[in-house]
Structures are given as structure tokens and as C-alpha cells.
Tab-separated table of C-alpha atoms and ligand atoms in Angstrom:
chain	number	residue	atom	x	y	z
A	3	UNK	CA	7.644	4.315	42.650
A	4	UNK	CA	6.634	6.869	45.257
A	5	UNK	CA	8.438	10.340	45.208
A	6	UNK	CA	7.745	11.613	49.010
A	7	UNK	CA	9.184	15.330	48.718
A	8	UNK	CA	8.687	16.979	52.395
A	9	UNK	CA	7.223	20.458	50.545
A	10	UNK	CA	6.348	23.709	52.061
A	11	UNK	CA	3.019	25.036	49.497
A	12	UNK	CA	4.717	27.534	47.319
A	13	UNK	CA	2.025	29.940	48.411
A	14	UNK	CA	3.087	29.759	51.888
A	15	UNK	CA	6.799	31.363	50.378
A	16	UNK	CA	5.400	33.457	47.636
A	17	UNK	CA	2.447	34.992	49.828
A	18	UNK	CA	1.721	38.429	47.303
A	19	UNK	CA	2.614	36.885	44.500
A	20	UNK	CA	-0.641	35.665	42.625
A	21	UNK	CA	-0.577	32.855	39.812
A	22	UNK	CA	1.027	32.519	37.783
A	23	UNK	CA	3.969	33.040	39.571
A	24	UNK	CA	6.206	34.976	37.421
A	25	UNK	CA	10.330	34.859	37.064
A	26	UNK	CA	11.622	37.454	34.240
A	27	UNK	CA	15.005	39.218	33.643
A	28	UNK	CA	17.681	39.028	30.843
A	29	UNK	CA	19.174	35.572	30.639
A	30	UNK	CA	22.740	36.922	31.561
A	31	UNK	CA	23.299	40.198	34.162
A	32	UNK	CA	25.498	42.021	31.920
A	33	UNK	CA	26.048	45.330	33.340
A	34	UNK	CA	24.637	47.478	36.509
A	35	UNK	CA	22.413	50.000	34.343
A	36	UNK	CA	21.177	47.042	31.691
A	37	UNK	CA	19.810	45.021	34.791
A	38	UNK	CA	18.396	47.750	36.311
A	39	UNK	CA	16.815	49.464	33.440
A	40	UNK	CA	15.629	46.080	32.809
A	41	UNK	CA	14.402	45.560	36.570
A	42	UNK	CA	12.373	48.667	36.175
A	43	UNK	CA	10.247	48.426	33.144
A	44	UNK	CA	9.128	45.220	34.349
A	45	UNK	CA	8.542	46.190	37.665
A	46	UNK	CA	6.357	48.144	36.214
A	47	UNK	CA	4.063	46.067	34.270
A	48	UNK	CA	4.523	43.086	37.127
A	49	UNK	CA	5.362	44.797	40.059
A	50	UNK	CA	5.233	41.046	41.995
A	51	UNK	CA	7.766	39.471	39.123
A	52	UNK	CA	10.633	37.593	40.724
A	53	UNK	CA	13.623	39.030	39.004
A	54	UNK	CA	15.969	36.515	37.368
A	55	UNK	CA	19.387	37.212	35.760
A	56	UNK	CA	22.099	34.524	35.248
A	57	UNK	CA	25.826	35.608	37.253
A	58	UNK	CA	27.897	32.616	36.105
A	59	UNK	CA	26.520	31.373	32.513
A	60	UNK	CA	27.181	27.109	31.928
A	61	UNK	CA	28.526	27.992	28.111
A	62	UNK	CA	28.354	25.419	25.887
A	63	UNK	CA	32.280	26.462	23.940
A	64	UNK	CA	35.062	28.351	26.539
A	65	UNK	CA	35.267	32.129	24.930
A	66	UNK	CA	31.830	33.004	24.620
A	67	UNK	CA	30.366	35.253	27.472
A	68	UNK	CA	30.967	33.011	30.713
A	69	UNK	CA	28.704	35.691	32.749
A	70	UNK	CA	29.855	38.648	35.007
A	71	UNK	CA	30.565	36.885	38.317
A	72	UNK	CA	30.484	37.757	41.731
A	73	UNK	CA	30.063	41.713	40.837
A	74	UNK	CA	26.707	40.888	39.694
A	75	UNK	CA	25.666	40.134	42.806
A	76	UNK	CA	25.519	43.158	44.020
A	77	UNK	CA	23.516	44.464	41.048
A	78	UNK	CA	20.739	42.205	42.262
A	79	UNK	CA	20.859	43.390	45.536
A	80	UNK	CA	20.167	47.179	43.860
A	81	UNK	CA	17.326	45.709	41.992
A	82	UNK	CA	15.892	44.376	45.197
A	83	UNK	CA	16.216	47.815	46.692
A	84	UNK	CA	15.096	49.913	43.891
A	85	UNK	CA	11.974	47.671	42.556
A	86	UNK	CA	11.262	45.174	45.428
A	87	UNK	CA	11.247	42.610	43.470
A	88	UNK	CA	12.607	39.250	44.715
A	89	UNK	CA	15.526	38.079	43.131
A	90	UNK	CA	16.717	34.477	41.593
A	91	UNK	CA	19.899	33.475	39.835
A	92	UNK	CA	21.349	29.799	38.835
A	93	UNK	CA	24.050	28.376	40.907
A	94	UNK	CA	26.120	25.370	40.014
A	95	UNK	CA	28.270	24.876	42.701
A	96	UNK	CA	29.310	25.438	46.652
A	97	UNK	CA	30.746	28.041	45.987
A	98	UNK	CA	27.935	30.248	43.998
A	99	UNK	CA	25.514	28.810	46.785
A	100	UNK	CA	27.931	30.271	49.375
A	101	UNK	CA	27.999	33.692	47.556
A	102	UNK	CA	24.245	34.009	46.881
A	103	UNK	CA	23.417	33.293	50.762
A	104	UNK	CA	26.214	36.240	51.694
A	105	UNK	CA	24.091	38.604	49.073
A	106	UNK	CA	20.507	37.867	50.439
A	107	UNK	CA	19.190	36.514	46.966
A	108	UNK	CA	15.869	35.023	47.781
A	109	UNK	CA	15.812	32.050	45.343
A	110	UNK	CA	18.380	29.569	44.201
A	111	UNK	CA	17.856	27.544	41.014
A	112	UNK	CA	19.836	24.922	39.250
A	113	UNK	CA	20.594	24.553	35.826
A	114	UNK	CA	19.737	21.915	32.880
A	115	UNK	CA	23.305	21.605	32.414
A	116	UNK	CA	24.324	20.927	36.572
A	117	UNK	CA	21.145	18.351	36.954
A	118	UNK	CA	22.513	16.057	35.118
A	119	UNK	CA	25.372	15.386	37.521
A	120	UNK	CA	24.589	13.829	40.816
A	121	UNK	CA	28.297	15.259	42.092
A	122	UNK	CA	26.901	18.330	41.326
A	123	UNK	CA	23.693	18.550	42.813
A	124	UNK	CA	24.861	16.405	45.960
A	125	UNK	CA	27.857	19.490	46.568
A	126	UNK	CA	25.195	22.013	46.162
A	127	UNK	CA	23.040	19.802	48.228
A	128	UNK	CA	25.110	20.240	50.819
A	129	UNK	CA	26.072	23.845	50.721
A	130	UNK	CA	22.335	24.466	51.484
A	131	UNK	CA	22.164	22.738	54.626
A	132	UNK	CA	21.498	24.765	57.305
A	133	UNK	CA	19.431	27.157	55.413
A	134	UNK	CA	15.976	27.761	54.183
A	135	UNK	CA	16.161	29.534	50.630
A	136	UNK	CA	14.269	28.586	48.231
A	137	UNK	CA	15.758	26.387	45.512
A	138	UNK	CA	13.953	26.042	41.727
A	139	UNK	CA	15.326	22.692	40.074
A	140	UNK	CA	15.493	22.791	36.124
A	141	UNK	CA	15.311	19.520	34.237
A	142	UNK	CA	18.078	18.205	33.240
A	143	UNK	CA	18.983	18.230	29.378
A	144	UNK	CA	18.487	14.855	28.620
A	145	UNK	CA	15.033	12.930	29.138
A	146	UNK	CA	15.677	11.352	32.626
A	147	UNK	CA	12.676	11.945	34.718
A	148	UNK	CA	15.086	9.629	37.556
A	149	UNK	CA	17.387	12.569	37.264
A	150	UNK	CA	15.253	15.335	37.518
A	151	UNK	CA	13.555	13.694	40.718
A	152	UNK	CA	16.859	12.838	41.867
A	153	UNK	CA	18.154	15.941	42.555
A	154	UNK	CA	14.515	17.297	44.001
A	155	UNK	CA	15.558	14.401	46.163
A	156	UNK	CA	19.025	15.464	46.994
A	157	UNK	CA	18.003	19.238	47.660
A	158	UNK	CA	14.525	17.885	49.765
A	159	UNK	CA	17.094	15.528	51.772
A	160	UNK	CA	19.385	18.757	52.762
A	161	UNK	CA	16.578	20.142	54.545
A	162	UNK	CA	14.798	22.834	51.989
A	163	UNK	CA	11.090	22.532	51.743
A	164	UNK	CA	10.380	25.054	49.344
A	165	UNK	CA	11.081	23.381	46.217
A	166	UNK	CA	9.689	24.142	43.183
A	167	UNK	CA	10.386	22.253	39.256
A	168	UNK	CA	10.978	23.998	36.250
A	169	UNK	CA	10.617	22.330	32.930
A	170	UNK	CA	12.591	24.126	30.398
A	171	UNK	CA	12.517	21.374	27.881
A	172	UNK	CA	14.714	18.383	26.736
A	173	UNK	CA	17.454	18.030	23.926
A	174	UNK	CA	16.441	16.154	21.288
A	175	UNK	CA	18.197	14.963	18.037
A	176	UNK	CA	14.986	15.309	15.804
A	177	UNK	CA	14.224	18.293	13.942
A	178	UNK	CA	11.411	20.283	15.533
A	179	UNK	CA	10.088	23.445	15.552
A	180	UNK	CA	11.247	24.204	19.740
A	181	UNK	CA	15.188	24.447	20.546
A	182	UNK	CA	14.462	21.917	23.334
A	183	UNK	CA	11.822	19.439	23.663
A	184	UNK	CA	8.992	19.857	25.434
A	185	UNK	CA	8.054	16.500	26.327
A	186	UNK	CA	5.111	17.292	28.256
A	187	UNK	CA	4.509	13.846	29.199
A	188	UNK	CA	7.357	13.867	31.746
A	189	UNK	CA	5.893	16.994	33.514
A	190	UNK	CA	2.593	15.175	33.838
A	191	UNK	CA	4.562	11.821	34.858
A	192	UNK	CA	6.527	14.248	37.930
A	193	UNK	CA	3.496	16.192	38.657
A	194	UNK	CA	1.528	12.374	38.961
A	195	UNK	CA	4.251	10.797	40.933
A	196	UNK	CA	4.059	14.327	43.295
A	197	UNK	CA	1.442	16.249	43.361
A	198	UNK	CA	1.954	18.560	45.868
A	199	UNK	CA	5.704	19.808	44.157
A	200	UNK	CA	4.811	23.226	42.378
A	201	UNK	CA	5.941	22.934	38.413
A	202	UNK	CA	7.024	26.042	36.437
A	203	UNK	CA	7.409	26.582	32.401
A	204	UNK	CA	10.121	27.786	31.016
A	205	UNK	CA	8.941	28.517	27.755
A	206	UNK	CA	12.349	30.447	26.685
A	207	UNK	CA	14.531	27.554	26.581
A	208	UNK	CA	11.935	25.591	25.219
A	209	UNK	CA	11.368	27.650	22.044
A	210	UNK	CA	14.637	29.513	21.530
A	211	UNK	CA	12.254	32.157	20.033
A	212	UNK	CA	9.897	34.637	20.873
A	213	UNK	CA	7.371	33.556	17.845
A	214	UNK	CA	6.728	30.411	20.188
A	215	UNK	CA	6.465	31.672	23.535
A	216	UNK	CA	2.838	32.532	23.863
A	217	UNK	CA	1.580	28.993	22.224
A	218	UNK	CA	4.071	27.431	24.886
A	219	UNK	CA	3.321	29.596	27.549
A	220	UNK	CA	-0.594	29.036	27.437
A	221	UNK	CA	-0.216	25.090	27.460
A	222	UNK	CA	1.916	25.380	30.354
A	223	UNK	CA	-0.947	26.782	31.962
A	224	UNK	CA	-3.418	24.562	30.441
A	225	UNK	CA	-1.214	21.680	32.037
A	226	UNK	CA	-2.379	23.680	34.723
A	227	UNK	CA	1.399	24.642	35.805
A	228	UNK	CA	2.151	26.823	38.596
A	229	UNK	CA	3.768	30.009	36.779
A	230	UNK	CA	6.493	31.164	34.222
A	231	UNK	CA	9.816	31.508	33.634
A	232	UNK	CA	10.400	34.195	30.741
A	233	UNK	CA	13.518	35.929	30.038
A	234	UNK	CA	13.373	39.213	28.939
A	235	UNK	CA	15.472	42.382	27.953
A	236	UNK	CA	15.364	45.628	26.610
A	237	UNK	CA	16.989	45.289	23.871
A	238	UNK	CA	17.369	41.655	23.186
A	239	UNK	CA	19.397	42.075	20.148
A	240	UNK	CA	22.668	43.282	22.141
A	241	UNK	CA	22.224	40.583	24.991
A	242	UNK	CA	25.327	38.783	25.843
A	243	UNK	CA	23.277	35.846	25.767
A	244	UNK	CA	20.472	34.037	24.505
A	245	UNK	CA	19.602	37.069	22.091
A	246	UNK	CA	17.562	35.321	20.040
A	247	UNK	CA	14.756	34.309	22.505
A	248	UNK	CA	14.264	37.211	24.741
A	249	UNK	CA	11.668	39.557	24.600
A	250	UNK	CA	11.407	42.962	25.859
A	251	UNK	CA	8.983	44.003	28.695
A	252	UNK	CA	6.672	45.157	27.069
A	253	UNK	CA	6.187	42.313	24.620
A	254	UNK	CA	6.036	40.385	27.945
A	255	UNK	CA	3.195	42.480	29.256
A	256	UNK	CA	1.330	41.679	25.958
A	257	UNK	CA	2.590	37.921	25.910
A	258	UNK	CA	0.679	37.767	29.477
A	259	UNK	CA	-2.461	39.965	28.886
A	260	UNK	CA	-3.246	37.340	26.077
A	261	UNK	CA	-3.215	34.563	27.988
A	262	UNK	CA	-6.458	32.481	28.987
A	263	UNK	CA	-5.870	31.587	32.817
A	264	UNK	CA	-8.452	28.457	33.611
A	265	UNK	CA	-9.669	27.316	36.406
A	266	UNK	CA	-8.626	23.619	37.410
A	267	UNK	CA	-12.442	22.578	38.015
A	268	UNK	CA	-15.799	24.290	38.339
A	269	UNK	CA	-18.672	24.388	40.089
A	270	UNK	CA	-20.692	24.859	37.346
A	271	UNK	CA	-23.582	21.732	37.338
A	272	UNK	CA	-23.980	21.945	33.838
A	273	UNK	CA	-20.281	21.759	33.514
A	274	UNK	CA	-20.179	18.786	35.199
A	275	UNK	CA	-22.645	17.240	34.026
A	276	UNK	CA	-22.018	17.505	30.405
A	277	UNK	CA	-18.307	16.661	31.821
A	278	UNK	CA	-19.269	13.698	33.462
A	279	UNK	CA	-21.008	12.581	30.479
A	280	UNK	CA	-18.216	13.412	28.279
A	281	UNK	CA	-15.767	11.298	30.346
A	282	UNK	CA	-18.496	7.992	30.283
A	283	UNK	CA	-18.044	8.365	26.879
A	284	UNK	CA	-14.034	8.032	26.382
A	285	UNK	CA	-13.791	5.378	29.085
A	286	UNK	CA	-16.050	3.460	26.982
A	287	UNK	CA	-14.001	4.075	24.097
A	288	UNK	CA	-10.448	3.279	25.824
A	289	UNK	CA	-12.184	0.048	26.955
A	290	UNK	CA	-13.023	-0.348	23.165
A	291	UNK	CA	-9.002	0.364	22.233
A	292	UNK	CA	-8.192	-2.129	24.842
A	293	UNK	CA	-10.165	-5.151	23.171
A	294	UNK	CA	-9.098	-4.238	19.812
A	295	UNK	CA	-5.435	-3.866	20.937
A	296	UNK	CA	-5.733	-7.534	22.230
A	297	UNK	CA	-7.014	-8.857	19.542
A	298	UNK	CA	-4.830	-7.533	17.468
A	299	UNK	CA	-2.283	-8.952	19.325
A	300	UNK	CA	-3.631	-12.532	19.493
A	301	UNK	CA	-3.410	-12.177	15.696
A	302	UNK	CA	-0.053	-11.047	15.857
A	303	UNK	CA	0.685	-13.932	17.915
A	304	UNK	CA	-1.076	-16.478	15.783
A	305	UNK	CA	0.855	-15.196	12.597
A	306	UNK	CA	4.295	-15.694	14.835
A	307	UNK	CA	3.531	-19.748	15.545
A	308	UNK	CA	2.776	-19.692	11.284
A	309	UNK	CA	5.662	-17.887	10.503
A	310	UNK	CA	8.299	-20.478	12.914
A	311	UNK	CA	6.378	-23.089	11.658
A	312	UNK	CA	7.041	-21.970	7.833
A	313	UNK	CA	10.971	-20.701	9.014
A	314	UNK	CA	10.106	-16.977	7.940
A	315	UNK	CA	11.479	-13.871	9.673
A	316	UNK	CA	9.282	-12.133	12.096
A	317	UNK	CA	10.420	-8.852	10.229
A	318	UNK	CA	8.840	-7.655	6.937
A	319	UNK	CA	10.175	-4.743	5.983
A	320	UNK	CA	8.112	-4.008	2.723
A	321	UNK	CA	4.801	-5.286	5.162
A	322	UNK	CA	5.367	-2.785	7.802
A	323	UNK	CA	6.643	0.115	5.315
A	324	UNK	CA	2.982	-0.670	3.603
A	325	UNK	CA	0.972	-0.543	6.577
A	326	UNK	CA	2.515	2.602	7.724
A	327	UNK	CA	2.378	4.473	4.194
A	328	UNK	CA	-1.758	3.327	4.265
A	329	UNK	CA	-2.533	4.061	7.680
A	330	UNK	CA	-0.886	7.620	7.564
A	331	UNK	CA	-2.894	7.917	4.519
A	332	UNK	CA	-6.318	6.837	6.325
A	333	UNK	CA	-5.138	8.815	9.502
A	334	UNK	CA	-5.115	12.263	7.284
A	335	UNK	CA	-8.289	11.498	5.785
A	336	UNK	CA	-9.464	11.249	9.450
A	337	UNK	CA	-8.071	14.148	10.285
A	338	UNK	CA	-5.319	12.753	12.787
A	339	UNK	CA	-2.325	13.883	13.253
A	340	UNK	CA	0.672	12.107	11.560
A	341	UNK	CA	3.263	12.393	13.861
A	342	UNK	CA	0.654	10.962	16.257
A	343	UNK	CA	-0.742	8.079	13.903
A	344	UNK	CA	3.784	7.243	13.007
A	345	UNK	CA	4.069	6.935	16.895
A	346	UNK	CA	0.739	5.047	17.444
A	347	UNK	CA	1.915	2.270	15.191
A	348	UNK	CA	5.597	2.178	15.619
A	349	UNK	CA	4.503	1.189	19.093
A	350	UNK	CA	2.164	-1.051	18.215
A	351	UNK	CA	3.979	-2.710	15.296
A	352	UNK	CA	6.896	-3.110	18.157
A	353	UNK	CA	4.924	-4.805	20.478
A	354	UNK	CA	3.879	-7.198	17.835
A	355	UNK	CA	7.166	-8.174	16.955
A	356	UNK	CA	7.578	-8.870	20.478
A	357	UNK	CA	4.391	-10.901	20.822
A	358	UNK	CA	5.994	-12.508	17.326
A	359	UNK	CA	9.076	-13.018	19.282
A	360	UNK	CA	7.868	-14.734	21.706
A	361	UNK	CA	5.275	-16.679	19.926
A	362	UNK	CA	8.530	-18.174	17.856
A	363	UNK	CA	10.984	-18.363	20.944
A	364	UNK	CA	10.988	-19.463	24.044
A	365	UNK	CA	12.415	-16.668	25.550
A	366	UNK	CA	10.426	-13.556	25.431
A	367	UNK	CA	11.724	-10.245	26.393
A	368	UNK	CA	9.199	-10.486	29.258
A	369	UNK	CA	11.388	-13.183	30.579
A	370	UNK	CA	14.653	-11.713	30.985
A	371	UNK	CA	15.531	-10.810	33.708
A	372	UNK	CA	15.177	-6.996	33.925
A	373	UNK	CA	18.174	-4.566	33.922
A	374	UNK	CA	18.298	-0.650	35.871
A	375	UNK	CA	18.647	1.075	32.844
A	376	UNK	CA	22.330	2.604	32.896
A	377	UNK	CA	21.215	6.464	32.679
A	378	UNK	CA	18.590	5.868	35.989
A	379	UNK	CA	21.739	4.717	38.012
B	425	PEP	C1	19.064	30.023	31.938
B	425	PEP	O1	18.023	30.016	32.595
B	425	PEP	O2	19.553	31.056	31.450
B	425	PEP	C2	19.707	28.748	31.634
B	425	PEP	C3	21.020	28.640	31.402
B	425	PEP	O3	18.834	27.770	31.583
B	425	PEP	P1	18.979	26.169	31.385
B	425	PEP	O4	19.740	25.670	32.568
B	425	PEP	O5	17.541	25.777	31.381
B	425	PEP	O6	19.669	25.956	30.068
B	426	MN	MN1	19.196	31.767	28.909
């Protein structure tokens, strides 16, 4: 798959703005003073901050705070003149889009919540034609990297250039420590299949706390990501919205002034030397992992023919539970991770039963014929 986005460099659209690019502002605009006592302390600290504040809120129940509206347009457009900050708010249909353009905000972005449907996008899509704004795209709740590139598609094919990503995280049914899943692997998939599309972090909506943020925030930029998204407030506990993951400016100040910003290569010989080396060294291990892997496999395969030949199930539940229980056990000793070591062999004990499979059957799964899966439709 090729994803050929027709980009504009983001530094050719942010020109004073030096990495990381920064968005903060309360998650909601709630009233003209809190936005622009808000706009000013941070101003402050980051006088180049792009100032975000959400006008129409995607709420998850009717009756909860649904956002100011329209009027809090115009509070933006006193932030802009007061602090000079450039300003950003989430629009999720024609009609926002419309509204925004009218008050000069500088940068569109679309929400988790409006990615997900292609309607949605495609109307916004639309609404932008004509015009040259730049438009952030959030990922959409659910794990669909087709979905997220989808609508980068759908706003690239309406003519705007500067395009950006921001990963705020995915929803996830397992209990973890973030209110949305990071998922990193997905960034690093989109930033693979495009390198030239500028990523941001949200790490707010990844954490749903502030405890998080700066262990979020640095990996973002150690995934070498482009700049964050951080909402913030002056008194977070009163917001109308998101109250528990806001920070105040001045925690935000700190948050930033403690984070390591790396280089994405150096010039150093010594460093690459020692790098170079360092590399020689894991290829020869994955090419170690590889031969293992297969003959592991080739075993798997042998033990399928014995089993169909004996008329015993491919599964063994007590087996697997066993090899699990000692291998997390080994794995600690060795100071892995578990929650790597579970994943490392529920995929491989999965591909075995589908080397297994095919060693009993004569249709293997690699032989079906191969479906779109529904959600990349
Ligand atoms: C937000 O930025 O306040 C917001 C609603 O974000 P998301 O679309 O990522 O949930
Ligand atoms: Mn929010």
C-alpha cells in the first residue's frame, strides 16, 4: 500500500514556531475571561503556542456540557489579538468549517469521534475546498489505521496541503493504566507508509491524567514526533470538560522544561560507529529469531501430521496453559516483560495452530481466498 499525501512541510506553515510544535488551551472555551486568562499565562511561558479550545464538544451522553457555540468564536479571535497566538478548534461538520473560515481561525482539526465516519469527513472534505487552512486529523477511536489515512486522504483530495496527524490514542476494552490506547505501533506504521506527513501527540487524551503526561509526552518525542497537543487550564478542577486531565500553565511550562529533545541522528563518528556496530549485532540476532521461529514451526508442523494421524485435536488446552505459565516464569527471571513475553507466544502458539491446521487439513487459512476486512471498507 502506498499513501501519496500531496504535503506542504509543516515548517513552511508554522515558520516561528520551533519544535516541538506546541497546541495548548482548555479542552472546552467556556467563557470570554476563562479563555483569555488562560490565553495569557501561556502566552507567556510559550509565546509561539498555537492556542486550542474546543467550540462544539462531541459528548459522549446529551446533557453534559455540549460546548459554547458560535459565541466562542469570537473569543478566539480576542485571543489572537491580545496574545498572537494562532488559534485551532475541532470542527465536525460544514457547517463549523463554514463558521471557523468567517472567524479567521488559522487551524482546523477533526475529532476521534468524526474520523470514524467517512460521511463525515467527506462533508467536511468538501466544505474546505477552495481554501488553504490548515487541517490537523485526530485518529479515530477505534484501531483503524485505513480510517485514519482515509480521511488524510479525503481532506489531501479537497485540495489542503498542510496536513498534519494527531495521535490521541485508541479505545481499548483492556484495563490499562492510559484512558485511550496508545498503540504506538500504528503511528510508526502511518509515519512508515508517509513519511513526509508531520505526526503530533496528544498525550491528554491518551492518559486522561496529568500523572502520565510527561512519560507520554517524552516518548512521543522519542518516536521522534513533530510536537504536542496538551490541554491546559487554570484551574482545571472547574473545567466544563475534561477536568481531570488538564493541567495548568504553569505545570505545562515545567512538563516541557523536563523534557529531553533528541536529535534524529548525529554526526558524532563515535556515535556511529559504536551505532553501526550495535545494529550488526541485532540483525544477527533477528536472523537468529528467524531460524529458530522456523524450526519451531517445522516441529509444529510435524506434531500436526502425528496428531491427524492419531485423530487428536490440534488444541491442548492444559499444553498451552503450561507453556505459557513456564515461559512467563523464565521470561521474569530474564528480566522480560510479561505483557511482552503473553503477546510473544500467543502469537506464536497461533501460528502453530495454523501450521497444525494445515498440516491436518487440506485447506489452510493461507488458502482461502482473502476477505477486505469489514471495518477497512
Ligand atoms: C479534544 O481535543 O478535546 C477532543 C474532543 O479530542 P478527541 O477528538 O481526541 O477525543
Ligand atoms: Mn478534551
Amino acid at each position: 500500500m502506498v499513501l501519496d499525501l500531496n504535503i506542504v512541510p509543516i515548517s513552511n506553515w508554522l515558520p516561528n514556531v520551533e519544535k516541538p510544535y506546541l497546541i495548548s488551551g482548555p479542552c472546552s472555551a467556556e467563557s470570554e475571561s476563562q479563555m483569555l486568562q488562560i490565553a495569557r499565562q501561556i502566552s507567556e511561558y510559550f509565546p509561539n503556542n498555537i492556542f486550542r479550545a474546543g467550540i462544539w464538544k462531541p459528548r459522549t451522553r446529551p446533557n453534559s456540557f455540549e460546548g459554547v457555540g458560535d459565541v466562542g468564536l469570537k473569543w478566539m479571535q480576542r485571543v489572537k489579538e491580545e496574545t498572537g497566538m494562532l488559534t485551532a478548534t475541532e470542527v465536525a461538520n460544514a457547517l463549523h468549517v463554514e463558521k471557523c473560515l468567517k472567524h479567521n481561525i488559522d487551524i482546523l482539526w477533526i475529532g476521534a469521534r468524526t474520523v470514524v465516519n467517512p460521511f463525515s469527513v467527506q462533508e467536511i472534505a468538501d466544505a474546505l475546498k477552495g481554501t488553504d487552512i490548515p487541517v490537523f486529523i485526530k485518529n479515530p477511536i477505534n484501531p483503524d489505521l485505513q480510517l485514519w489515512i482515509g480521511a488524510l486522504e479525503r481532506i489531501n483530495n479537497a485540495g489542503i496541503k498542510k496536513l498534519a496527524a494527531i495521535h490521541r490514542g485508541f479505545h481499548s476494552f483492556e484495563k490499562m493504566p492510559f484512558r485511550n490506547d496508545p498503540k504506538w505501533e500504528l503511528v510508526i506504521e502511518l509515519k512508515a507508509l508517509c513519511p513526509q506527513l508531520p505526526i503530533l501527540c496528544d498525550p491528554s487524551h491518551i492518559c486522561g491524567n496529568p500523572e502520565l503526561l510527561p512519560y507520554v509526552a517524552q516518548k512521543a518525542l522519542d518516536l521522534a514526533m513533530d510536537g504536542l497537543m496538551i490541554e491546559s487550564h487554570f484551574n482545571p478542577k472547574i473545567a466544563l470538560s475534561d477536568s481531570k486531565q488538564q493541567i495548568t500553565p504553569s505545570l505545562l511550562f515545567e512538563l516541557l522544561s523536563n523534557l529531553s529533545l533528541r536529535d534524529l541522528t548525529s554526526e558524532n563518528l563515535e556515535f556511529k560507529n559504536v551505532l553501526n556496530e550495535l545494529r550488526q549485532v541485532i540483525d544477527k540476532i533477528d536472523d537468529d529469531i528467524l531460524n529458530v521461529m522456523s524450526t519451531r514451526m517445522s516441529v509444529a508442523r510435524q506434531i500436526g501430521s502425528f496428531k491427524k494421524d492419531n485423530q487428536v485435536t490440534i488444541l491442548q488446552i492444559t499444553r498451552w496453559q503450561e507453556i505459557l505459565k513456564n515461559q512467563l516464569k523464565r521470561g521474569k527471571i530474564m528480566g522480560l516483560s510479561q505483557v511482552f513475553i503473553k503477546k510473544l507466544y500467543q502469537l506464536i502458539h497461533n501460528e502453530s495452530i495454523r501450521i497444525q491446521n494445515e498440516a491436518m487439513n487440506e485447506i489452510g487459512e493461507n488458502n482461502i481466498k482473502k476477505q477486505t476486512p469489514i471495518l477497512g471498507k
